[in-house]
Amino acid sequence: MAGLQQTNSEKILLSWVRQSTRNYPQVNVINFTSSWSDGLAFNALLHCHRPDLFDWNTVASQQSPIQRLDHAFNIARKHLGIEKLLDPE
């Protein structure tokens, strides 16, 4: 039963992320692993809720995946109080 609950929770969260990032054509979140590796999904999720924090086009077009991940994690820590729990590398 716990496995079913987690699966439903994951589906709901994945649906929310897809809905939140639908206006970002470079972002295609299909899972919780590879869809996040280029840093675009993290940044799009931040930008859709707080577009005042950074310029999306600059982040999306001019940075490497590691730079984009660092950017998202640093923005989340500095402006939203979310601690950096993942290492981009």
Short mmCIF file of C-alpha atoms in Angstrom, two decimals:
data_model
loop_
_atom_site.label_atom_id
_atom_site.label_comp_id
_atom_site.label_asym_id
_atom_site.label_seq_id
_atom_site.Cartn_x
_atom_site.Cartn_y
_atom_site.Cartn_z
CA MET A 1 0.00 0.00 0.00
CA ALA A 2 2.86 2.40 0.80
CA GLY A 3 4.26 1.82 -2.69
CA LEU A 4 0.92 2.75 -4.27
CA GLN A 5 0.67 5.91 -2.19
CA GLN A 6 4.16 6.98 -3.21
CA THR A 7 3.40 6.29 -6.87
CA ASN A 8 0.24 8.42 -6.73
CA SER A 9 2.11 11.21 -4.94
CA GLU A 10 4.84 11.11 -7.56
CA LYS A 11 2.28 11.28 -10.36
CA ILE A 12 0.61 14.28 -8.76
CA LEU A 13 3.93 16.05 -8.26
CA LEU A 14 5.04 15.26 -11.81
CA SER A 15 1.74 16.62 -13.13
CA TRP A 16 2.20 19.83 -11.12
CA VAL A 17 5.75 20.27 -12.46
CA ARG A 18 4.57 19.72 -16.05
CA GLN A 19 1.77 22.23 -15.57
CA SER A 20 4.15 24.76 -14.01
CA THR A 21 6.75 24.46 -16.79
CA ARG A 22 4.42 24.13 -19.80
CA ASN A 23 5.26 27.65 -21.04
CA TYR A 24 8.96 26.79 -21.33
CA PRO A 25 9.40 24.99 -24.68
CA GLN A 26 12.95 23.84 -23.86
CA VAL A 27 11.66 21.96 -20.81
CA ASN A 28 10.11 18.49 -21.07
CA VAL A 29 9.70 16.84 -17.69
CA ILE A 30 8.80 13.17 -18.11
CA ASN A 31 10.40 11.73 -14.97
CA PHE A 32 12.29 12.60 -11.80
CA THR A 33 15.71 11.56 -13.09
CA SER A 34 16.94 12.46 -16.57
CA SER A 35 14.45 15.31 -17.08
CA TRP A 36 16.31 17.38 -14.51
CA SER A 37 19.92 16.76 -15.55
CA ASP A 38 20.34 19.81 -17.81
CA GLY A 39 19.15 22.27 -15.14
CA LEU A 40 16.38 23.71 -17.30
CA ALA A 41 13.51 22.15 -15.33
CA PHE A 42 14.82 23.46 -11.99
CA ASN A 43 15.24 26.95 -13.41
CA ALA A 44 11.86 26.90 -15.18
CA LEU A 45 10.12 25.84 -11.99
CA LEU A 46 11.75 28.72 -10.12
CA HIS A 47 11.11 31.20 -12.92
CA CYS A 48 7.42 30.34 -13.36
CA HIS A 49 6.78 31.19 -9.70
CA ARG A 50 9.32 34.02 -9.30
CA PRO A 51 10.12 35.53 -12.72
CA ASP A 52 11.53 38.59 -11.00
CA LEU A 53 14.59 36.67 -9.77
CA PHE A 54 16.39 36.13 -13.09
CA ASP A 55 16.18 36.39 -16.87
CA TRP A 56 15.02 33.04 -18.25
CA ASN A 57 16.50 33.52 -21.74
CA THR A 58 19.97 34.18 -20.37
CA VAL A 59 19.94 31.06 -18.24
CA ALA A 60 18.35 28.84 -20.90
CA SER A 61 20.56 29.81 -23.80
CA GLN A 62 23.98 30.74 -22.50
CA GLN A 63 24.94 28.36 -19.71
CA SER A 64 26.12 24.76 -19.50
CA PRO A 65 24.02 22.19 -17.62
CA ILE A 66 26.25 22.42 -14.54
CA GLN A 67 26.06 26.22 -14.57
CA ARG A 68 22.27 26.07 -14.91
CA LEU A 69 22.01 23.63 -11.99
CA ASP A 70 24.31 25.81 -9.86
CA HIS A 71 22.22 28.84 -10.81
CA ALA A 72 18.94 27.20 -9.79
CA PHE A 73 20.30 25.87 -6.50
CA ASN A 74 21.88 29.22 -5.60
CA ILE A 75 18.71 31.17 -6.44
CA ALA A 76 16.62 28.74 -4.38
CA ARG A 77 18.98 29.08 -1.40
CA LYS A 78 19.43 32.84 -1.57
CA HIS A 79 15.87 33.94 -2.32
CA LEU A 80 13.65 31.11 -1.15
CA GLY A 81 15.55 29.65 1.79
CA ILE A 82 15.79 26.19 0.18
CA GLU A 83 19.06 24.53 1.10
CA LYS A 84 21.24 23.02 -1.60
CA LEU A 85 20.85 19.25 -1.17
CA LEU A 86 22.23 18.14 -4.53
CA ASP A 87 25.64 18.61 -6.11
CA PRO A 88 25.40 19.54 -9.80
CA GLU A 89 28.32 17.30 -10.68
#
